[in-house]
Coordinates of C-alpha atoms in Angstrom, one line a residue:
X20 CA -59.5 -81.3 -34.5
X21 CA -61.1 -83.8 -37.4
X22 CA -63.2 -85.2 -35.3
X23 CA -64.5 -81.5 -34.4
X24 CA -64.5 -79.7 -38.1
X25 CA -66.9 -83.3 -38.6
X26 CA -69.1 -82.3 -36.3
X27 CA -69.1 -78.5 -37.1
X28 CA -68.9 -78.1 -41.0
X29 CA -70.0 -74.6 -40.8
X30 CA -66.8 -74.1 -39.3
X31 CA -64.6 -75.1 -42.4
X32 CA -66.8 -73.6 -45.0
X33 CA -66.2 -70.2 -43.6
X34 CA -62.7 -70.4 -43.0
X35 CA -62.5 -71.8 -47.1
X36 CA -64.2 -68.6 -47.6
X37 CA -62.2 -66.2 -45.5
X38 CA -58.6 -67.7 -47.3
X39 CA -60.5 -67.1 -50.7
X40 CA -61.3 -63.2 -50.1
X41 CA -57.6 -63.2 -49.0
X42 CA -56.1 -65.1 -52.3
X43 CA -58.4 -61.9 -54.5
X44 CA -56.9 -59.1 -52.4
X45 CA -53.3 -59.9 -52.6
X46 CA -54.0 -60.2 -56.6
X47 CA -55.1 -56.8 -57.0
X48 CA -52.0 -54.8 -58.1
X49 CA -51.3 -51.7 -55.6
X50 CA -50.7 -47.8 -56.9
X51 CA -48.5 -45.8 -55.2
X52 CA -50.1 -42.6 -54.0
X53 CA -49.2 -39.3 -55.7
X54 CA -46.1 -37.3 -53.4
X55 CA -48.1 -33.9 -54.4
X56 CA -52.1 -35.6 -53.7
X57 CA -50.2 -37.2 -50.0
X58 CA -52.5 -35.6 -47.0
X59 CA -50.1 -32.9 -45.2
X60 CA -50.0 -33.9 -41.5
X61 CA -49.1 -31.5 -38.9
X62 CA -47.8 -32.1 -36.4
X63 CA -47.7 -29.6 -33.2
X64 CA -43.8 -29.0 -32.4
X65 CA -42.3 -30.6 -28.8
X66 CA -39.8 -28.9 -26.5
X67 CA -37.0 -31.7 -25.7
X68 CA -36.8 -32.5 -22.2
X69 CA -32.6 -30.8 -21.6
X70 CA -30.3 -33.9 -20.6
X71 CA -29.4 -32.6 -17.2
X72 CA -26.2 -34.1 -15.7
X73 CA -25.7 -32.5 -12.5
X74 CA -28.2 -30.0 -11.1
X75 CA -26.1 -26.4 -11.3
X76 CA -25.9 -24.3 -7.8
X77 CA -27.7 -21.7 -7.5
X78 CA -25.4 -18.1 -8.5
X79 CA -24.0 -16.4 -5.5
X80 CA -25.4 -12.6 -5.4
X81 CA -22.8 -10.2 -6.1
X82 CA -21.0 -8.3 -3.1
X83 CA -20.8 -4.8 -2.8
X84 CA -17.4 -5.1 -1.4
X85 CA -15.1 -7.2 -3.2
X86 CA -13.8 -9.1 0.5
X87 CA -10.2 -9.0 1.4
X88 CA -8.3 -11.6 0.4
X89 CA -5.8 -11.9 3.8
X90 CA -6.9 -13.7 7.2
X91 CA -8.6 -12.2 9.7
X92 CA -6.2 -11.3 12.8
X93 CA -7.9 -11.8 15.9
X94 CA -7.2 -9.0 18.4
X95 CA -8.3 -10.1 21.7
X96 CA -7.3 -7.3 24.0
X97 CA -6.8 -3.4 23.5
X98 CA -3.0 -3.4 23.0
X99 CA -3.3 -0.4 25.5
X100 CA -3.9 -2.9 28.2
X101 CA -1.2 -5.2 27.1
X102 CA 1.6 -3.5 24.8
X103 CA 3.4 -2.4 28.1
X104 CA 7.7 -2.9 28.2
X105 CA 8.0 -6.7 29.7
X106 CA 5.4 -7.9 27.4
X107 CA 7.2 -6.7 24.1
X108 CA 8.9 -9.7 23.0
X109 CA 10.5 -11.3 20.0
X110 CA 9.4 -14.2 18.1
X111 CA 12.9 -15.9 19.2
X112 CA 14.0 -16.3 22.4
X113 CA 16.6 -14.3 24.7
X114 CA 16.5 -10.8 23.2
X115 CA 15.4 -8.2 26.2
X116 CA 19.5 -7.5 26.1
X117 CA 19.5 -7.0 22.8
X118 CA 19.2 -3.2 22.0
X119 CA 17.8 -3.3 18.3
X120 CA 16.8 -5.7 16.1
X121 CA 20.6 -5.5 14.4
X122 CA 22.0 -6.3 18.0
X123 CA 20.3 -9.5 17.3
X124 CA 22.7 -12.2 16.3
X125 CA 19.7 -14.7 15.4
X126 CA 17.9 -15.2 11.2
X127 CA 16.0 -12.2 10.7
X128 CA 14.6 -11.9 7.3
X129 CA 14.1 -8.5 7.0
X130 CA 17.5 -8.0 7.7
X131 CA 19.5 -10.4 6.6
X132 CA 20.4 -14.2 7.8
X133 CA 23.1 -13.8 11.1
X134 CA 24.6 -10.9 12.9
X135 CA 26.1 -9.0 10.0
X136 CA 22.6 -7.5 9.9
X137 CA 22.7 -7.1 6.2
X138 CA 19.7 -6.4 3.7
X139 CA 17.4 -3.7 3.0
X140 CA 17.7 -2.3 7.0
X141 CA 21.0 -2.6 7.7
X142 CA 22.3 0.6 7.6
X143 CA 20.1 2.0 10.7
X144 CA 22.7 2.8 14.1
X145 CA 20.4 0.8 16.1
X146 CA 19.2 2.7 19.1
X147 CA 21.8 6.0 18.0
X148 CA 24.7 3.3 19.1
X149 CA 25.6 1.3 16.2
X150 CA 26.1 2.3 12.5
X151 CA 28.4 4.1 10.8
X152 CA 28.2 8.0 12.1
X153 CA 25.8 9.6 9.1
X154 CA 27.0 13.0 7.7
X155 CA 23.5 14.5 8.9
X156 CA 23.7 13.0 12.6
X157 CA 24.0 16.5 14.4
X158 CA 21.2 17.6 12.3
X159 CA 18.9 14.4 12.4
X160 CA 19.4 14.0 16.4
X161 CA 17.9 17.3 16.7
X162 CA 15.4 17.0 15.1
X163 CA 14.5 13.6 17.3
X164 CA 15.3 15.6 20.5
X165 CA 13.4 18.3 19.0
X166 CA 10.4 15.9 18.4
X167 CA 10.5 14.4 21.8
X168 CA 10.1 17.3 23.6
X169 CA 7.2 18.3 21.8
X170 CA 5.2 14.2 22.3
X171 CA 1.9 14.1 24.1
X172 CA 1.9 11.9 27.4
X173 CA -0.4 9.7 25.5
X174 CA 2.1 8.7 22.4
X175 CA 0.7 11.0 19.7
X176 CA 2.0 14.1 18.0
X177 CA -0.4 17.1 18.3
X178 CA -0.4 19.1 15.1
X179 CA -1.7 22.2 15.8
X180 CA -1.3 22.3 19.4
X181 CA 2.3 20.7 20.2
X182 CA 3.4 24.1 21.3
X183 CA 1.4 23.7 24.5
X184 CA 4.7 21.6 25.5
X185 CA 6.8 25.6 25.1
X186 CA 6.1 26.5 29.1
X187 CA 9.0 28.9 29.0
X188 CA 10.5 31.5 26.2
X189 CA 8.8 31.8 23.3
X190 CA 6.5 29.0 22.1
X191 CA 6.4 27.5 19.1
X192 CA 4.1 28.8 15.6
X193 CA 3.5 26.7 12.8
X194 CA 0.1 24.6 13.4
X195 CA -1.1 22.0 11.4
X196 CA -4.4 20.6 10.3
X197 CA -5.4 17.9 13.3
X198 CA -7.5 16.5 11.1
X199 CA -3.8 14.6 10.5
X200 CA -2.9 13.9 13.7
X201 CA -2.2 9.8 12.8
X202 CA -0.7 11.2 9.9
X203 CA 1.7 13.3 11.7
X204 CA 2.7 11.1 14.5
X205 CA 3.5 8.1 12.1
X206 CA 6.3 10.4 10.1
X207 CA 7.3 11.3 13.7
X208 CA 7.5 7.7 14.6
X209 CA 9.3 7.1 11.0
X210 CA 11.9 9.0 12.3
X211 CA 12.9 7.1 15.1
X212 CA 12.8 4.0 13.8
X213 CA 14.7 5.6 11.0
X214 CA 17.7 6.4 13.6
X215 CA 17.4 2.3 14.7
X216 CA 15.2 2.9 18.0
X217 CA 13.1 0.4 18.4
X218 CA 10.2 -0.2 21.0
X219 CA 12.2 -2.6 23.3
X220 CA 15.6 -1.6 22.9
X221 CA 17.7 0.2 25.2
X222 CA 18.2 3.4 23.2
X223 CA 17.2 6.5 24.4
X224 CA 13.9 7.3 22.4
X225 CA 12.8 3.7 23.1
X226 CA 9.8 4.9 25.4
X227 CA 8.8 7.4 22.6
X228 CA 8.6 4.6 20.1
X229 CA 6.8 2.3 23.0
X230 CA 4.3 5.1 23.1
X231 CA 3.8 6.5 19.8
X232 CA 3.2 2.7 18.4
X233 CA 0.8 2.6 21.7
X234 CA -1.4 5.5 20.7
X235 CA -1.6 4.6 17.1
X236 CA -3.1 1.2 17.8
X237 CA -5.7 3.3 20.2
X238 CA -6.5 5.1 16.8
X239 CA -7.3 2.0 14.7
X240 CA -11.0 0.5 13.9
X241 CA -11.0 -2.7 15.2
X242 CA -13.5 -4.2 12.0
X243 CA -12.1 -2.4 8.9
X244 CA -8.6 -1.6 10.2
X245 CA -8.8 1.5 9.5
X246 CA -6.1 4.0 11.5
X247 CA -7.7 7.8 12.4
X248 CA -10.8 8.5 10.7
X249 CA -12.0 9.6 7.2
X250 CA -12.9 13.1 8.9
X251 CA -10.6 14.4 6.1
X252 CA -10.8 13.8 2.0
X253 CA -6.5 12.8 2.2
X254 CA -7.6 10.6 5.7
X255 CA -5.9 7.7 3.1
X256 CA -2.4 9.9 3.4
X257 CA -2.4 9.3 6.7
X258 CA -3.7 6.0 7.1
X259 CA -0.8 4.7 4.4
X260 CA 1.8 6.6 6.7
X261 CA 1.2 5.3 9.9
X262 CA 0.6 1.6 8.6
X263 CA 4.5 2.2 7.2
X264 CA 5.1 3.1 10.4
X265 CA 3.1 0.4 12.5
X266 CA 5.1 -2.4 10.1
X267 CA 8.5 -0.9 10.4
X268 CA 7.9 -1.3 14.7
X269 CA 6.4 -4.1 14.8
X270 CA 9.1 -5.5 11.9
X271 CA 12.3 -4.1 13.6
X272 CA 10.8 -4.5 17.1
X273 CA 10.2 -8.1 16.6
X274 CA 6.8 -7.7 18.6
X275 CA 4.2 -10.4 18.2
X276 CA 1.9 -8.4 20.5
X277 CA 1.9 -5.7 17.7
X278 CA 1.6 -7.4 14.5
X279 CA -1.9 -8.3 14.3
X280 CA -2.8 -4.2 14.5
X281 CA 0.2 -3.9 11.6
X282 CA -1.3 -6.6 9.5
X283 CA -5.0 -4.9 10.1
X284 CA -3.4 -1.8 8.6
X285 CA -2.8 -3.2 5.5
X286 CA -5.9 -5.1 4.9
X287 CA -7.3 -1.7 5.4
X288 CA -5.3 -0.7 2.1
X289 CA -5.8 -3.8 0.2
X290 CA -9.9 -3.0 1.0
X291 CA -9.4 0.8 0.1
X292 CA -7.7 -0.5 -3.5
X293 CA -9.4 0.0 -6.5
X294 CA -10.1 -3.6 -8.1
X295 CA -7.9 -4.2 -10.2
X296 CA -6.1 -0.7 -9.6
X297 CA -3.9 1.4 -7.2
X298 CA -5.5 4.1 -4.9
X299 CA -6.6 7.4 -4.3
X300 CA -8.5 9.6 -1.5
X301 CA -12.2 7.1 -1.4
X302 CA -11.9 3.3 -1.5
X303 CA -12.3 1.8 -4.7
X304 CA -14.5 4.7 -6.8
X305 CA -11.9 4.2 -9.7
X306 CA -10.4 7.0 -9.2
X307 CA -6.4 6.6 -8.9
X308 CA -3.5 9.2 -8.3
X309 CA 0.6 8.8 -8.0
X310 CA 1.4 10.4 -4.6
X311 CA -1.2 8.3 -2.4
X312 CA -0.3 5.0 -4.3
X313 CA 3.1 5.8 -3.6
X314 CA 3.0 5.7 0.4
X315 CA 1.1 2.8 -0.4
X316 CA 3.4 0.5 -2.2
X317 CA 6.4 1.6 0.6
X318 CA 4.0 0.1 3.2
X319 CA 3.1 -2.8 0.9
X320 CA 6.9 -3.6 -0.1
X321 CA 7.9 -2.6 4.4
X322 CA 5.0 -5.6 4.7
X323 CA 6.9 -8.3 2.0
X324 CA 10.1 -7.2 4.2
X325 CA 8.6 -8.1 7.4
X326 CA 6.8 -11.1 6.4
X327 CA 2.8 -9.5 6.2
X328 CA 0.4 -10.9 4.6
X329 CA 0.3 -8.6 1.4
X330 CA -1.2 -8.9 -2.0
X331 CA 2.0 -9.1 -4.6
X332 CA -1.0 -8.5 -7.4
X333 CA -1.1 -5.2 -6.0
X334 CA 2.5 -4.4 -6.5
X335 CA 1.8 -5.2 -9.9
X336 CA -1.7 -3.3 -10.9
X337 CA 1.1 -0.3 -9.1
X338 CA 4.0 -0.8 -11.4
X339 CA 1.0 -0.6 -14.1
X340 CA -0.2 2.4 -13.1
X341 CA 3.0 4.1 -13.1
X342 CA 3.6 2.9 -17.0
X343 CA 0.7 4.5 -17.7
X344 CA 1.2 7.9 -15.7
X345 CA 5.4 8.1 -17.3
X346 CA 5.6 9.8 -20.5
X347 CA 7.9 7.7 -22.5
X348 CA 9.6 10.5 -24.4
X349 CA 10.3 12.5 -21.6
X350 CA 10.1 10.0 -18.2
X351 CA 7.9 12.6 -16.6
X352 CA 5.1 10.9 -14.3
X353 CA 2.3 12.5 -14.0
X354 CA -0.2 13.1 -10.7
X355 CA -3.2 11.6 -12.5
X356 CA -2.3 12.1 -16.1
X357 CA 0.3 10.9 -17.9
X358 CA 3.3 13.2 -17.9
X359 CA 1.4 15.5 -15.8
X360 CA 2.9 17.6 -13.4
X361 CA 2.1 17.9 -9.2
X362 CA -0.8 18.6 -7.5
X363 CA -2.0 21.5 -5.8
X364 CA -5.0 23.0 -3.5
X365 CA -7.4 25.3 -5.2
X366 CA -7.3 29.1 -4.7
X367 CA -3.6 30.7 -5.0
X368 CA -1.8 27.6 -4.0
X369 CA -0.6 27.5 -7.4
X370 CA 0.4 30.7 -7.9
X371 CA 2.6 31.0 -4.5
X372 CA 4.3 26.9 -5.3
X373 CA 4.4 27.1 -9.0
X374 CA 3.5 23.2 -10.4
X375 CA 6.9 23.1 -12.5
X376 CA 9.4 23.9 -9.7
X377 CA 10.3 20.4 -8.9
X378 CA 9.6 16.7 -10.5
X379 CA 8.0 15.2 -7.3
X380 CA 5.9 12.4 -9.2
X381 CA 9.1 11.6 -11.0
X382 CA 10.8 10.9 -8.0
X383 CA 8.1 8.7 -6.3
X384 CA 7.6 6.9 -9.5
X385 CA 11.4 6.0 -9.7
X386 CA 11.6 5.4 -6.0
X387 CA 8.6 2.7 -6.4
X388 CA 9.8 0.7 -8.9
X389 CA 13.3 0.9 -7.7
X390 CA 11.8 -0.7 -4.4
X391 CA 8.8 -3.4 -6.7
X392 CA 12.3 -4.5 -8.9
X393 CA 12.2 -5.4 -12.3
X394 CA 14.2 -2.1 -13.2
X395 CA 17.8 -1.8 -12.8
X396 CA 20.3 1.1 -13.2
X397 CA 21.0 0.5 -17.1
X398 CA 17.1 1.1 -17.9
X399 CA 17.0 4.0 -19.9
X400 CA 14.1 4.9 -17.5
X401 CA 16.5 5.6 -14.6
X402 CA 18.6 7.6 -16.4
X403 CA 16.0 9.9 -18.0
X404 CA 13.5 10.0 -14.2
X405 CA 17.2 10.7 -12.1
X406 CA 17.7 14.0 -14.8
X407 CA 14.6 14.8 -14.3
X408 CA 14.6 14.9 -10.1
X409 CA 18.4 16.4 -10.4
X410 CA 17.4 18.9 -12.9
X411 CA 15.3 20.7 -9.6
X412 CA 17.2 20.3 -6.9
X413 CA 16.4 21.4 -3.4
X414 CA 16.4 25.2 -3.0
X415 CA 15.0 27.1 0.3
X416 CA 13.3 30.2 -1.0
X417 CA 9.9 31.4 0.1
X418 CA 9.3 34.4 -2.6
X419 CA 10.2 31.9 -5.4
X420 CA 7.7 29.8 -3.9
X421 CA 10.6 26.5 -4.3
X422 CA 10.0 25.0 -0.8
X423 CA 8.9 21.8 -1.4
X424 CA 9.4 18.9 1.5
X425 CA 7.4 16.5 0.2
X426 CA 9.7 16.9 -3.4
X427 CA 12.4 16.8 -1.3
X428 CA 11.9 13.7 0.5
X429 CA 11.4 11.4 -2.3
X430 CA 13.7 13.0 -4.3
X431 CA 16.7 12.0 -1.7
X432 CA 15.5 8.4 -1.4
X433 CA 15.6 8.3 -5.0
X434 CA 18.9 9.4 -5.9
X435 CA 20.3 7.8 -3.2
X436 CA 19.3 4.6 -4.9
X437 CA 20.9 5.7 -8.3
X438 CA 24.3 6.9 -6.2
X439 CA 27.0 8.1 -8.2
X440 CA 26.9 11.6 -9.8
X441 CA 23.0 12.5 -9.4
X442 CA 23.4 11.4 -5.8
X443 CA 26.5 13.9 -5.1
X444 CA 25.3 16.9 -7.1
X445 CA 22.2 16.5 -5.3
X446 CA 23.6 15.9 -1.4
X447 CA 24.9 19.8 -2.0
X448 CA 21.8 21.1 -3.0
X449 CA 20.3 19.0 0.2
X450 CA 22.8 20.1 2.3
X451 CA 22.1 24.0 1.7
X452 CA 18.6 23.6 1.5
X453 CA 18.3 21.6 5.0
X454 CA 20.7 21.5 7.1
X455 CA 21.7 25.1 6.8
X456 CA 18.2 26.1 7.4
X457 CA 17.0 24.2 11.0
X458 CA 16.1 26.4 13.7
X459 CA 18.8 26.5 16.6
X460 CA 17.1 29.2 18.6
X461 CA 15.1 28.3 21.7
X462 CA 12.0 26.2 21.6
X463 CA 12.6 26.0 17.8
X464 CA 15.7 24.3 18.0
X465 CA 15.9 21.3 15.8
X466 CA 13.2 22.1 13.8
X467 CA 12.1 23.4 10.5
X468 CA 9.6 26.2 9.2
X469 CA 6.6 24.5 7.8
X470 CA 7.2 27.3 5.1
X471 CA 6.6 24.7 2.2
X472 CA 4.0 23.5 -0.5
X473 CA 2.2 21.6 2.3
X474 CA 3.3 23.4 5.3
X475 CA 0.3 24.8 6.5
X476 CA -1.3 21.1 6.5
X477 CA 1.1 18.9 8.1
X478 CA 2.5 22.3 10.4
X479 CA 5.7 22.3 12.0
X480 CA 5.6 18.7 13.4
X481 CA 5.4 17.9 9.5
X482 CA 8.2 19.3 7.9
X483 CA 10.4 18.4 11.2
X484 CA 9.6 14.5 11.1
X485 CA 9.8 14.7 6.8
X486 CA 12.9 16.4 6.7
X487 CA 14.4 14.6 9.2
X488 CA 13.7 11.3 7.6
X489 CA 15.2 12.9 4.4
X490 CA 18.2 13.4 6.2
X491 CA 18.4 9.9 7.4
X492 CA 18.4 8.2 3.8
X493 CA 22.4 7.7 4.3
X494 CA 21.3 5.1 6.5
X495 CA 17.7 4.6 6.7
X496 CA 17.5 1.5 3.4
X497 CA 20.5 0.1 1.6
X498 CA 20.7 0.5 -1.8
X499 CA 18.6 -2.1 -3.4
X500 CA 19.3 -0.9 -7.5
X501 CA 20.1 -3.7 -9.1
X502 CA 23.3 -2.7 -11.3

């Protein structure tokens, strides 16, 4: 490097002159400039880039139909092809002697663990045979016999036009709407199970259960479930009915062949159900009454019995409902308002079946939660809904406009459940109002005027199969109040 700078002195006298201008700078003392006199720099504002960790899915669109929670039951053949006698079985082996499900000596849930057949169902005869002898058996087994005669060869109940079966003597009056023919035939059905005949079982209405159960499953949509048609606004009256009736056979029959139709029933109900809410005549508009929710929570609480798939949430939204329907002061339940009383058709309806001659929503309401639990005899609520029912007994009398089946019905089921002193002052009252008033003459024999509040819907088929199976609730469930 010497050697170089020796050879190129130009080189070191500008670099002495470079360090020099250096040395002057650095000695010049430095002023801070003014905050207020700084230059204002703006800067255009930037959007941060979000810190994505995962890339989110895109939202599902929201169904129109809220889907129904159960499994699908596949259904391969028309049960009309295959539901015949030898091919009604039980889910246990070694039963085609066994006359009922109570003959059974093997676990059935619904009925108890062993032979003692105890549980909810243990008090039906099974197949007329068994059972202690029920104070209305005269009365009750005409009615079957009187029900039987009057069966169409395909399974159903026709109800306007059963008395085509009348070919001698006088035939029959009393016709129903058909728009409820599925209605009628699964009270009909009701009946005999009620009386322990069962679809295999060596009882003499065996064959009219076989075909009754047969025809309904004929009746039933094979997508949505749904049994009949919604031809009529109450088609949902009839649909809850004959799904009762389609679990109780299939339940007490032990049929495997007939469940999946059963368990299509009541995914029909659980799609009809208002979200979060009970039910009324359309599926899920929000609109929500006592009587139809009633017939639905028997079916749901006949499908925990039997083992269905059934949504317990629904029981609950129900015992909701009712709360809010039940006047606390008074334990009146309301139709659609709270302490309300029934309901009737437009026109005169009213004025021939006066609203306040019975306490029918009282007596489903009780009967429900009586059946859902969580109420027992010393609830307050008991006592005051049983006063109520007891306070309007049963009382046959067309110009006072009194007759009431439908009042009737759930009013015996109950006060059968609360037992002691309502249940005895009200058997009397039953017992005048019934039994002393089925027809004995000719082709009427064993039946009942349809003469009632809803008479002229159901017909004669109607109040025969309702009052029957109000005369069975001696027997038809044990008493499940909890005391």
């Amino acid at each position: 490097m010497a050697a170089q700078l020796r050879r190129a002195p130009w080189l070191a006298l500008s670099l002495a002159l470079h360090g020099l201008i250096v040395l002057v700078l650095l000695l010049i003392p430095r002023e801070e400039p003014d905050a207020d006199s700084a230059p204002q720099v703006r800067l255009a504002p930037t959007e941060q880039a979000p810190v994505i960790d995962e890339i989110p899915p895109e939202p599902e669109p929201e169904p129109d139909i809220p889907p129904v929670v159960f499994d699908d039951v596949p259904i391969e053949e028309p049960i009309s092809d295959v539901i015949e006698k030898s091919d009604i079985v039980s889910d246990v082996e070694n039963v085609a002697d066994a006359e009922s499900a109570f003959d059974w000596t093997g676990p059935n849930p619904a009925i108890g663990i062993g032979g003692d057949a105890g549980g909810k169902y243990a008090g039906r005869p099974g197949g007329g045979r068994r059972g202690r002898r029920s104070p209305t058996y005269d009365t009750t087994h005409a009615a079957l016999e009187w029900l039987a005669r009057h069966q169409d060869d395909d399974g159903s109940w026709d109800a306007d036009e059963f008395m085509k079966h009348d070919v001698e003597g006088t035939a029959c009056d009393g016709a129903g709407n058909p728009a409820h023919d599925v209605g009628v035939t699964g009270l009909a059905l009701l009946a005999f199970l009620g009386d322990g005949h069962t679809m295999y079982g060596a009882g003499e209405y065996a064959d009219n259960v076989h075909a009754a159960v047969k025809w309904l499953t004929t009746q039933q949509d094979p997508d949505s479930g749904l049994l009949g048609t919604a031809s009529s606004n109450e088609f949902v009256y009839d649909h809850a009915i004959a799904t009762l009736a389609l679990v109780e056979a299939s339940g007490l029959s032990r049929s495997r062949v007939l469940r999946p139709y059963a368990q299509r029933a009541l995914n029909y109900l659980e799609y009809h159900r208002n979200p979060y809410g009970v039910w009324r005549y359309q599926p899920r508009d929000g609109d929500a009454d006592t009587s139809v929710t009633g017939w639905c929570v028997l079916a749901y609480k006949a499908g925990q019995d039997f083992d269905f798939q059934v949504n317990v949430q629904a029981l609950e939204f129900a015992a909701a409902f009712l709360d809010q329907m039940t006047d606390p002061a008074t334990g009146r339940t309301g139709y659609s308002q709270r302490g309300g009383s029934s309901s009737r058709l437009t026109g005169d309806h009213a004025e021939r079946f006066p609203r306040e001659q019975n306490e029918c929503m009282s007596a489903v309401s009780l009967l429900c939660r009586i059946f859902m639990g969580g109420i027992d005899a010393k609830d307050p609520l008991v006592e005051k809904q049983a006063q109520l029912v007891l306070a309007k007994p049963p009382r046959w009398d067309e110009e006072a406009g009194t007759i009431d089946h439908y009042a009737w019905y759930y009013g015996t089921y109950a006060l059968y459940q609360v037992g002691q002193s309502p249940w005895r002052q009200w058997q009397k009252s039953l017992h005048r109002a019934v039994v002393k008033t089925q027809r004995n003459d000719a082709n009427f024999r064993g039946s009942w005027d349809p003469r009632g509040v809803w008479g002229s819907t159901g017909g004669r088929v109607y109040s025969t199969a309702i009052l029957c199976l109000t005369l069975q609730a001696y027997h038809r469930y044990a008493r499940v109040l909890i005391r």
